[in-house]
Short mmCIF file of C-alpha atoms and ligand atoms in Angstrom, two decimals:
data_model
loop_
_atom_site.label_atom_id
_atom_site.label_comp_id
_atom_site.label_asym_id
_atom_site.label_seq_id
_atom_site.Cartn_x
_atom_site.Cartn_y
_atom_site.Cartn_z
CA MET A 1 -40.75 -32.27 31.19
CA SER A 2 -42.29 -29.31 29.44
CA ASN A 3 -39.38 -28.68 27.07
CA PRO A 4 -37.37 -31.82 26.35
CA ASN A 5 -34.62 -29.80 24.66
CA LYS A 6 -34.02 -27.65 27.67
CA PRO A 7 -32.30 -29.82 30.25
CA LEU A 8 -33.16 -29.34 33.86
CA VAL A 9 -30.19 -28.08 35.79
CA ILE A 10 -30.31 -28.76 39.48
CA GLN A 11 -28.18 -26.33 41.44
CA GLY A 12 -25.77 -27.68 44.03
CA PRO A 13 -24.49 -31.21 44.55
CA LEU A 14 -26.94 -34.00 43.99
CA TRP A 15 -25.12 -36.34 46.34
CA ASN A 16 -23.91 -36.11 49.87
CA ARG A 17 -20.79 -37.79 51.16
CA ARG A 18 -22.50 -41.07 51.82
CA SER A 19 -23.66 -41.07 48.21
CA PHE A 20 -27.29 -40.75 49.04
CA LEU A 21 -29.36 -38.69 46.76
CA LYS A 22 -30.11 -35.43 48.47
CA LYS A 23 -33.72 -35.10 49.50
CA SER A 24 -34.02 -31.66 47.91
CA ALA A 25 -32.64 -32.91 44.58
CA LEU A 26 -34.89 -35.94 44.67
CA SER A 27 -37.99 -33.86 45.25
CA ALA A 28 -36.97 -31.46 42.46
CA MET A 29 -36.56 -34.39 40.07
CA THR A 30 -39.81 -35.97 41.16
CA ALA A 31 -41.60 -32.68 40.55
CA ALA A 32 -40.00 -32.26 37.14
CA LEU A 33 -40.84 -35.82 36.07
CA GLY A 34 -44.35 -35.58 37.41
CA THR A 35 -43.85 -38.99 38.96
CA GLN A 36 -41.63 -40.66 41.52
CA ILE A 37 -38.31 -42.40 40.81
CA VAL A 38 -39.26 -45.79 42.24
CA HIS A 39 -35.77 -47.18 42.86
CA ALA A 40 -34.14 -43.86 43.79
CA ALA A 41 -32.40 -45.55 46.73
CA HIS A 42 -30.38 -47.68 44.29
CA LEU A 43 -29.12 -44.88 42.06
CA PRO A 44 -25.32 -45.32 41.92
CA ALA A 45 -23.16 -42.56 43.41
CA GLY A 46 -22.82 -39.61 41.08
CA TYR A 47 -25.20 -41.07 38.51
CA VAL A 48 -27.43 -38.55 36.77
CA PRO A 49 -30.70 -40.12 35.60
CA LEU A 50 -31.00 -40.01 31.80
CA ALA A 51 -34.01 -37.74 31.95
CA PHE A 52 -31.77 -35.11 33.54
CA ALA A 53 -28.54 -35.73 31.72
CA ILE A 54 -27.44 -32.38 30.39
CA ASP A 55 -27.19 -32.63 26.66
CA ASP A 56 -24.02 -30.64 26.24
CA ASN A 57 -23.03 -32.08 22.89
CA PRO A 58 -21.92 -28.86 21.18
CA LEU A 59 -22.25 -30.46 17.75
CA LYS A 60 -25.92 -31.28 18.15
CA GLY A 61 -27.76 -29.88 15.13
CA LYS A 62 -24.75 -30.00 12.82
CA SER A 63 -25.17 -31.54 9.38
CA GLU A 64 -24.48 -35.27 9.43
CA ASP A 65 -22.30 -34.84 6.36
CA LEU A 66 -19.61 -32.84 8.16
CA ILE A 67 -16.24 -34.59 8.20
CA ILE A 68 -14.72 -35.29 11.61
CA ARG A 69 -10.99 -34.54 11.48
CA ASN A 70 -10.49 -35.02 15.22
CA ASP A 71 -12.80 -35.66 18.16
CA LYS A 72 -10.51 -34.53 20.98
CA PRO A 73 -10.52 -31.66 20.53
CA TRP A 74 -13.47 -31.41 18.15
CA ASN A 75 -12.33 -30.42 14.68
CA VAL A 76 -14.98 -30.86 12.03
CA GLU A 77 -14.91 -29.84 8.37
CA THR A 78 -17.70 -28.87 5.98
CA PRO A 79 -17.76 -30.44 2.50
CA PRO A 80 -17.92 -27.69 -0.18
CA TYR A 81 -21.45 -28.45 -1.40
CA LEU A 82 -22.81 -27.69 2.09
CA LEU A 83 -21.34 -24.19 1.90
CA ASP A 84 -23.76 -23.09 -0.83
CA GLU A 85 -25.57 -20.51 1.34
CA ALA A 86 -24.48 -16.85 1.09
CA VAL A 87 -24.64 -16.67 4.89
CA THR A 88 -23.52 -19.95 6.40
CA THR A 89 -25.99 -21.39 8.91
CA PHE A 90 -25.07 -23.30 12.07
CA PRO A 91 -25.47 -26.87 10.69
CA ASN A 92 -22.85 -26.11 8.02
CA VAL A 93 -20.27 -24.15 10.01
CA PHE A 94 -16.97 -26.01 10.48
CA VAL A 95 -15.64 -26.28 14.02
CA ARG A 96 -12.03 -25.79 15.06
CA ASN A 97 -10.84 -26.12 18.62
CA ASN A 98 -7.38 -26.19 20.17
CA GLY A 99 -8.68 -27.17 23.58
CA LEU A 100 -11.86 -28.42 25.22
CA ILE A 101 -15.12 -26.60 24.64
CA PRO A 102 -16.25 -25.07 27.94
CA VAL A 103 -19.48 -26.36 29.47
CA ASN A 104 -22.22 -24.88 31.63
CA MET A 105 -21.54 -21.28 30.77
CA ASP A 106 -23.80 -18.76 32.43
CA ALA A 107 -24.25 -15.72 30.19
CA SER A 108 -25.82 -13.70 33.02
CA GLN A 109 -22.56 -14.01 34.99
CA TRP A 110 -20.25 -13.55 32.02
CA THR A 111 -17.62 -10.83 32.13
CA LEU A 112 -14.98 -9.55 29.75
CA THR A 113 -11.99 -7.81 31.32
CA PHE A 114 -9.59 -5.47 29.54
CA GLY A 115 -6.05 -5.47 30.90
CA GLY A 116 -2.43 -5.57 29.75
CA GLU A 117 0.39 -3.02 29.82
CA SER A 118 -1.34 -0.56 27.53
CA VAL A 119 -4.70 0.03 29.20
CA LYS A 120 -4.94 3.12 31.40
CA ALA A 121 -6.75 1.02 34.02
CA GLU A 122 -8.24 -2.46 34.05
CA LYS A 123 -11.94 -2.49 33.22
CA THR A 124 -14.56 -5.24 33.33
CA TYR A 125 -17.87 -5.41 31.47
CA SER A 126 -20.78 -7.78 31.75
CA LEU A 127 -22.51 -9.16 28.67
CA ALA A 128 -25.46 -6.87 29.41
CA ASP A 129 -23.08 -3.86 29.48
CA PHE A 130 -22.06 -4.54 25.89
CA LYS A 131 -25.63 -4.84 24.68
CA LYS A 132 -26.72 -1.73 26.57
CA ARG A 133 -23.80 0.66 26.30
CA PHE A 134 -22.45 0.21 22.80
CA LYS A 135 -24.04 0.64 19.41
CA PRO A 136 -24.47 -2.79 17.79
CA TYR A 137 -23.20 -3.47 14.28
CA THR A 138 -23.87 -6.46 12.05
CA TYR A 139 -21.47 -7.70 9.37
CA GLN A 140 -21.03 -10.82 7.25
CA LEU A 141 -17.45 -11.90 7.92
CA VAL A 142 -15.34 -14.66 6.43
CA LEU A 143 -13.58 -16.81 9.00
CA GLU A 144 -11.11 -19.19 7.38
CA CYS A 145 -8.72 -21.38 9.32
CA GLY A 146 -5.11 -20.52 8.45
CA GLY A 147 -4.62 -24.25 7.85
CA ASN A 148 -7.54 -24.65 5.43
CA GLY A 149 -6.18 -26.68 2.49
CA ARG A 150 -3.35 -28.16 4.59
CA ALA A 151 -4.06 -31.64 3.15
CA GLY A 152 -2.68 -30.41 -0.19
CA PHE A 153 0.90 -29.93 1.01
CA TYR A 154 3.72 -32.40 0.49
CA PRO A 155 5.64 -33.36 2.53
CA PRO A 156 2.56 -33.30 4.75
CA ALA A 157 2.34 -30.79 7.58
CA SER A 158 1.11 -31.94 10.97
CA GLY A 159 -2.31 -30.75 12.11
CA ASN A 160 -5.87 -31.26 10.96
CA GLN A 161 -5.83 -32.37 7.35
CA TRP A 162 -8.32 -29.77 6.16
CA GLU A 163 -9.31 -29.90 2.50
CA GLU A 164 -11.52 -27.01 1.29
CA GLY A 165 -14.11 -26.60 4.00
CA ALA A 166 -12.51 -24.90 7.02
CA VAL A 167 -14.14 -21.62 6.04
CA TYR A 168 -17.51 -19.91 6.49
CA CYS A 169 -19.21 -16.56 6.30
CA ALA A 170 -21.75 -15.95 9.04
CA LYS A 171 -23.49 -12.75 10.09
CA TRP A 172 -22.04 -11.43 13.33
CA THR A 173 -23.59 -8.84 15.62
CA GLY A 174 -21.76 -7.05 18.39
CA ALA A 175 -20.01 -3.93 19.61
CA ARG A 176 -17.09 -2.53 17.68
CA LEU A 177 -13.91 -3.40 19.52
CA ARG A 178 -12.78 0.13 18.69
CA ASP A 179 -15.70 1.70 20.59
CA VAL A 180 -14.99 -0.50 23.59
CA LEU A 181 -11.25 0.27 23.54
CA GLU A 182 -12.10 3.97 23.49
CA ASP A 183 -14.30 3.45 26.54
CA VAL A 184 -11.56 1.47 28.29
CA GLY A 185 -8.88 4.05 27.53
CA ILE A 186 -5.66 2.81 25.97
CA LYS A 187 -2.16 4.22 26.07
CA GLU A 188 -0.21 5.68 23.14
CA ASN A 189 2.21 2.76 23.23
CA ALA A 190 -0.46 0.12 22.42
CA VAL A 191 0.61 -2.03 19.46
CA TYR A 192 -1.32 -5.29 19.73
CA ILE A 193 -4.26 -6.95 21.43
CA GLY A 194 -4.50 -10.55 22.62
CA TYR A 195 -7.52 -12.63 23.64
CA TYR A 196 -8.14 -15.27 26.29
CA GLY A 197 -11.07 -17.69 26.13
CA LYS A 198 -12.66 -20.02 28.67
CA ASP A 199 -11.72 -23.24 26.88
CA LYS A 200 -9.57 -25.76 28.76
CA HIS A 201 -6.15 -27.05 27.81
CA LEU A 202 -6.20 -30.66 26.54
CA SER A 203 -3.88 -31.68 29.38
CA GLY A 204 -6.59 -30.70 31.87
CA ASP A 205 -4.08 -28.39 33.59
CA PRO A 206 -6.18 -25.33 34.60
CA ASP A 207 -3.11 -23.08 34.44
CA LYS A 208 -2.42 -23.88 30.80
CA VAL A 209 -4.02 -21.86 28.01
CA PRO A 210 -4.78 -23.73 24.75
CA ILE A 211 -4.52 -20.67 22.52
CA SER A 212 -4.22 -16.90 22.99
CA ARG A 213 -3.71 -14.98 19.78
CA GLY A 214 -4.39 -11.45 18.67
CA VAL A 215 -4.06 -8.72 16.07
CA PRO A 216 -2.24 -5.40 15.70
CA ILE A 217 -4.05 -2.32 17.00
CA SER A 218 -4.82 -1.19 13.44
CA LYS A 219 -6.87 -4.36 12.85
CA ALA A 220 -8.45 -4.11 16.31
CA MET A 221 -9.60 -0.58 15.39
CA GLN A 222 -11.17 -1.60 12.08
CA ASP A 223 -14.94 -0.94 11.72
CA GLU A 224 -15.74 -4.64 11.23
CA THR A 225 -13.76 -6.00 14.19
CA LEU A 226 -16.42 -7.00 16.70
CA ILE A 227 -16.97 -8.22 20.19
CA ALA A 228 -19.90 -10.33 19.06
CA TRP A 229 -22.77 -11.78 21.07
CA ALA A 230 -24.88 -13.03 18.15
CA MET A 231 -24.28 -15.21 15.11
CA ASN A 232 -26.95 -15.10 12.39
CA GLY A 233 -29.26 -13.14 14.67
CA GLU A 234 -29.21 -15.58 17.58
CA ASP A 235 -27.03 -16.28 20.60
CA ILE A 236 -23.67 -17.59 19.40
CA PRO A 237 -23.80 -21.41 19.46
CA VAL A 238 -21.60 -22.97 22.17
CA ALA A 239 -19.23 -24.52 19.61
CA HIS A 240 -18.61 -21.09 18.07
CA GLY A 241 -17.86 -19.11 21.20
CA TYR A 242 -21.00 -18.56 23.31
CA PRO A 243 -21.67 -16.12 24.79
CA LEU A 244 -19.02 -13.67 23.56
CA ARG A 245 -16.52 -13.84 20.74
CA LEU A 246 -13.91 -11.65 19.14
CA VAL A 247 -14.43 -11.61 15.35
CA CYS A 248 -11.64 -10.44 13.04
CA GLY A 249 -12.85 -11.12 9.48
CA GLY A 250 -10.41 -11.85 6.65
CA TRP A 251 -7.54 -12.87 8.93
CA PRO A 252 -6.74 -16.42 10.05
CA ALA A 253 -9.79 -17.43 12.08
CA SER A 254 -7.43 -18.25 14.94
CA THR A 255 -7.46 -14.50 15.67
CA SER A 256 -11.22 -14.69 16.39
CA GLY A 257 -11.17 -15.80 20.02
CA LYS A 258 -14.15 -17.84 21.25
CA TRP A 259 -15.61 -17.83 24.80
CA LEU A 260 -13.93 -14.46 25.20
CA HIS A 261 -13.32 -13.38 28.78
CA LYS A 262 -10.15 -11.30 28.65
CA ILE A 263 -8.51 -8.95 26.19
CA VAL A 264 -5.03 -7.67 26.85
CA VAL A 265 -3.78 -4.50 25.19
CA ARG A 266 -0.07 -4.96 24.68
CA ASN A 267 2.90 -2.63 24.20
CA GLN A 268 4.57 -5.38 22.13
CA VAL A 269 3.40 -8.09 19.75
CA HIS A 270 1.22 -10.43 21.81
CA ASP A 271 3.18 -13.53 22.85
CA GLY A 272 0.42 -15.91 24.01
CA PRO A 273 0.35 -19.61 23.09
CA LYS A 274 0.21 -20.13 19.29
CA MET A 275 1.73 -16.73 18.50
CA MET A 276 5.31 -18.00 18.36
CA GLY A 277 7.43 -20.57 16.51
CA ASP A 278 5.73 -22.19 13.52
CA SER A 279 2.20 -21.44 14.77
CA TYR A 280 0.25 -19.29 12.33
CA ARG A 281 3.51 -18.07 10.89
CA VAL A 282 5.09 -18.66 7.48
CA PRO A 283 8.61 -18.20 6.08
CA LYS A 284 9.15 -14.68 4.75
CA HIS A 285 10.89 -16.08 1.65
CA PRO A 286 10.22 -19.27 -0.34
CA VAL A 287 11.68 -22.45 1.17
CA ALA A 288 12.22 -25.93 -0.25
CA PRO A 289 9.52 -28.41 0.84
CA GLY A 290 10.55 -30.03 4.11
CA GLU A 291 13.23 -27.42 4.88
CA LYS A 292 13.78 -26.32 8.49
CA VAL A 293 13.15 -22.60 8.82
CA PRO A 294 14.87 -20.53 11.53
CA GLU A 295 12.41 -18.78 13.86
CA GLU A 296 13.62 -15.30 12.88
CA ASP A 297 12.64 -16.00 9.28
CA MET A 298 8.99 -16.64 10.18
CA VAL A 299 6.32 -13.92 9.93
CA ILE A 300 2.83 -13.81 11.44
CA ILE A 301 0.02 -14.41 8.92
CA GLU A 302 -2.20 -11.35 8.59
CA SER A 303 -4.75 -10.97 5.75
CA MET A 304 -5.69 -14.31 4.12
CA PRO A 305 -5.01 -14.65 0.37
CA VAL A 306 -7.50 -14.65 -2.55
CA LYS A 307 -9.49 -17.88 -2.76
CA SER A 308 -12.71 -19.39 -4.09
CA ILE A 309 -14.82 -22.48 -3.68
CA ILE A 310 -17.29 -24.34 -5.91
CA THR A 311 -20.37 -25.09 -3.83
CA HIS A 312 -22.59 -26.36 -6.66
CA PRO A 313 -22.62 -28.92 -8.15
CA LYS A 314 -21.22 -31.51 -5.80
CA SER A 315 -18.04 -33.09 -7.16
CA GLY A 316 -18.76 -36.35 -8.97
CA ALA A 317 -22.31 -35.45 -10.02
CA MET A 318 -23.66 -36.53 -13.43
CA PHE A 319 -25.34 -34.20 -15.95
CA ASP A 320 -27.31 -34.12 -19.13
CA LYS A 321 -25.25 -32.73 -22.02
CA SER A 322 -28.21 -30.95 -23.66
CA LYS A 323 -28.49 -28.48 -20.78
CA LYS A 324 -26.06 -25.89 -19.54
CA LEU A 325 -24.82 -26.52 -16.05
CA ASN A 326 -25.16 -23.86 -13.38
CA VAL A 327 -21.87 -23.72 -11.50
CA ARG A 328 -21.58 -21.46 -8.48
CA GLY A 329 -19.78 -20.69 -5.26
CA HIS A 330 -18.08 -17.96 -3.26
CA ALA A 331 -14.84 -16.02 -3.53
CA TRP A 332 -12.99 -13.96 -0.94
CA ALA A 333 -9.62 -12.24 -0.55
CA GLY A 334 -8.93 -11.36 3.09
CA GLU A 335 -8.77 -7.56 3.39
CA ARG A 336 -9.11 -7.19 -0.37
CA SER A 337 -12.14 -7.77 -2.54
CA VAL A 338 -12.44 -10.15 -5.48
CA ALA A 339 -12.40 -8.38 -8.86
CA LYS A 340 -12.72 -11.32 -11.27
CA MET A 341 -13.93 -14.89 -11.16
CA GLU A 342 -13.35 -17.46 -13.89
CA VAL A 343 -14.03 -21.13 -14.49
CA SER A 344 -12.41 -23.57 -16.89
CA ALA A 345 -13.85 -26.88 -18.12
CA ASP A 346 -10.79 -27.80 -20.23
CA PHE A 347 -8.03 -28.07 -17.63
CA GLY A 348 -7.18 -24.38 -17.81
CA ALA A 349 -6.77 -24.09 -21.61
CA THR A 350 -9.59 -21.53 -21.77
CA TRP A 351 -11.39 -19.59 -19.05
CA GLN A 352 -14.94 -18.30 -18.90
CA THR A 353 -15.69 -15.15 -16.89
CA CYS A 354 -18.36 -15.65 -14.23
CA ASN A 355 -21.01 -13.44 -12.82
CA LEU A 356 -19.63 -11.98 -9.61
CA LYS A 357 -21.59 -10.16 -6.91
CA LYS A 358 -20.30 -7.33 -4.76
CA PRO A 359 -19.69 -8.27 -1.11
CA ALA A 360 -22.50 -7.50 1.38
CA ASN A 361 -19.86 -5.50 3.30
CA HIS A 362 -16.06 -5.33 3.55
CA LEU A 363 -14.68 -8.80 4.54
CA ALA A 364 -17.76 -10.76 3.36
CA TRP A 365 -17.41 -13.41 0.69
CA GLN A 366 -18.83 -12.79 -2.79
CA GLN A 367 -21.19 -15.05 -4.73
CA TRP A 368 -20.30 -16.06 -8.28
CA SER A 369 -22.03 -18.21 -10.88
CA ALA A 370 -21.62 -19.37 -14.47
CA GLU A 371 -23.54 -21.42 -17.04
CA VAL A 372 -21.16 -24.02 -18.43
CA GLY A 373 -21.83 -25.97 -21.64
CA PHE A 374 -20.31 -29.32 -22.60
CA PRO A 375 -19.69 -30.31 -26.25
CA LEU A 376 -19.57 -34.10 -25.84
CA SER A 377 -20.44 -36.82 -23.38
CA GLY A 378 -17.63 -37.74 -21.01
CA TYR A 379 -15.55 -36.75 -18.04
CA TYR A 380 -14.86 -33.10 -17.26
CA GLU A 381 -13.33 -31.10 -14.49
CA ILE A 382 -14.38 -27.62 -13.52
CA TRP A 383 -11.66 -25.44 -12.12
CA ALA A 384 -12.43 -22.13 -10.45
CA ARG A 385 -10.06 -19.16 -10.15
CA ALA A 386 -10.51 -15.84 -8.37
CA THR A 387 -8.44 -12.69 -8.90
CA ASP A 388 -8.34 -9.98 -6.24
CA ASP A 389 -8.58 -6.20 -6.70
CA GLN A 390 -4.78 -5.93 -6.86
CA GLY A 391 -4.59 -8.38 -9.78
CA VAL A 392 -3.40 -11.33 -7.69
CA ALA A 393 -4.94 -14.62 -8.88
CA GLN A 394 -5.21 -17.98 -7.14
CA PRO A 395 -2.39 -20.34 -8.15
CA MET A 396 -3.25 -23.48 -10.12
CA LEU A 397 -0.88 -25.54 -7.99
CA VAL A 398 -0.36 -25.69 -4.24
CA PRO A 399 1.61 -22.54 -3.35
CA GLY A 400 4.70 -22.10 -1.16
CA TRP A 401 5.30 -25.02 1.17
CA ASN A 402 5.62 -23.98 4.83
CA PRO A 403 6.25 -26.01 8.00
CA LYS A 404 2.65 -25.99 9.31
CA GLY A 405 0.83 -26.07 5.98
CA TYR A 406 -0.90 -22.68 5.99
CA LEU A 407 -2.34 -20.56 3.19
CA ASN A 408 -3.04 -23.15 0.50
CA ASN A 409 -5.23 -21.13 -1.85
CA ALA A 410 -4.83 -23.32 -4.95
CA CYS A 411 -7.82 -23.42 -7.32
CA HIS A 412 -10.70 -25.64 -6.25
CA ARG A 413 -11.60 -28.35 -8.77
CA ILE A 414 -14.57 -30.65 -9.13
CA ALA A 415 -15.25 -33.61 -11.41
CA VAL A 416 -18.44 -33.94 -13.48
CA LYS A 417 -19.66 -36.65 -15.81
CA VAL A 418 -21.81 -35.62 -18.77
CA SER A 419 -23.96 -37.99 -20.82
N1 MTE B 1 -10.87 -19.70 22.65
C1 MTE B 1 -10.57 -20.22 21.46
N2 MTE B 1 -10.81 -19.50 20.35
C2 MTE B 1 -10.53 -20.00 19.13
C3 MTE B 1 -9.96 -21.29 18.98
C4 MTE B 1 -9.73 -22.05 20.17
O1 MTE B 1 -9.25 -23.18 20.14
N3 MTE B 1 -10.05 -21.48 21.38
N4 MTE B 1 -9.63 -21.77 17.74
C5 MTE B 1 -9.37 -20.75 16.72
C6 MTE B 1 -9.19 -21.30 15.38
S1 MTE B 1 -7.68 -21.98 15.06
C7 MTE B 1 -10.17 -21.20 14.42
S2 MTE B 1 -9.87 -21.72 12.83
C8 MTE B 1 -11.49 -20.62 14.73
C9 MTE B 1 -12.61 -21.59 14.35
O2 MTE B 1 -13.85 -21.00 14.55
P1 MTE B 1 -15.18 -21.88 14.48
O3 MTE B 1 -15.05 -23.03 15.43
O4 MTE B 1 -16.31 -20.96 14.77
O5 MTE B 1 -15.26 -22.42 13.07
O6 MTE B 1 -11.64 -20.30 16.11
C10 MTE B 1 -10.50 -19.71 16.71
N5 MTE B 1 -10.80 -19.26 18.04
MO1 MO B 2 -7.53 -22.23 12.70
#
């Protein structure tokens, strides 16, 4: 085959009812192989020859050092040292799914429909419509899973035991949702939007939706909220929402719907799966660890809190005492920006102010770095702490326990050995 990475897709069923390979399919395969399939008559029913097996592994090309938290659905975490890039590239982007990643998507047939109580009339766009009719914008946007850091809570909360790496900042290109909503025409009573994707429920039931979340109209209307068709200048990878994705930077990444095919404009808070109960909601007042919290005391998570990560060096690395160590990473604060970044090498007794860059745009993470010296050989820890533009700093310890283990923004720490 001319391009081994581009699988041949043969349209229509390969097999007839008697399980014989269809003549047309056989001749297409023979042509593609440039030779005949000698024992074609013995191919078992439904068997697709390896040369034609569609390689639909959506994690192909990911770094081998990603940590698999679950394989059904795929939930894969990035270790901090792989997040060193200012703009995270595909191999290092964590993957979070609530259902099954859709397969065989045809971008040329893709549509996105706007409906719900608060549209003036339903309207459907093709992918080409978006690219043609709306001005494209590109922003670097932090997507962090609301459950990033869940592993730090005790008693443990159920769900993927994310440590630090369920976060990334990629460059997204698309139409502003605001421009599209203006084109659709929405009613005065619109308060919320909700998304629907093409992923399948784990049960296999086609009528069940794995997740359908959303944001208030004010967030939907923000400049940086996109209906994106490109990530880092290329088609969005399948695992991250190909061919169309809603991107709401700075909020729980669960609001950024992948494989987007419907947006509903609601006259009430959207009530799709994972909007209610304990999902992506936290108690509105502190609760004792393990306490049951009544539903009416839970509030929907909006902007994510101030946080930072050390991406260099890798925890556990060894260093030469005669040289200063370059320590660096990123900091972000949901809708806010980060005003100050500090590191400590003495368990928080003293703090050193870091160099801190401005964000590339609102809702992008900020790069920080520091040169850290060590007086003696031995074991050290480096702790990193960000403070946002309202003076709110990351806590040293795991913050308020909540039933599903969201919003753990405790300081990231790494160990280093100096000799
Ligand atoms: N359609 C759909 N969109 C989705 C999800 C999903 O399961 N289905 N998961 C959400 C959650 S919980 C997160 S954290 C982000 C993860 O985005 P990523 O896979 O690009 O890292 O996608 C969000 N969008
Ligand atoms: Mo998430």
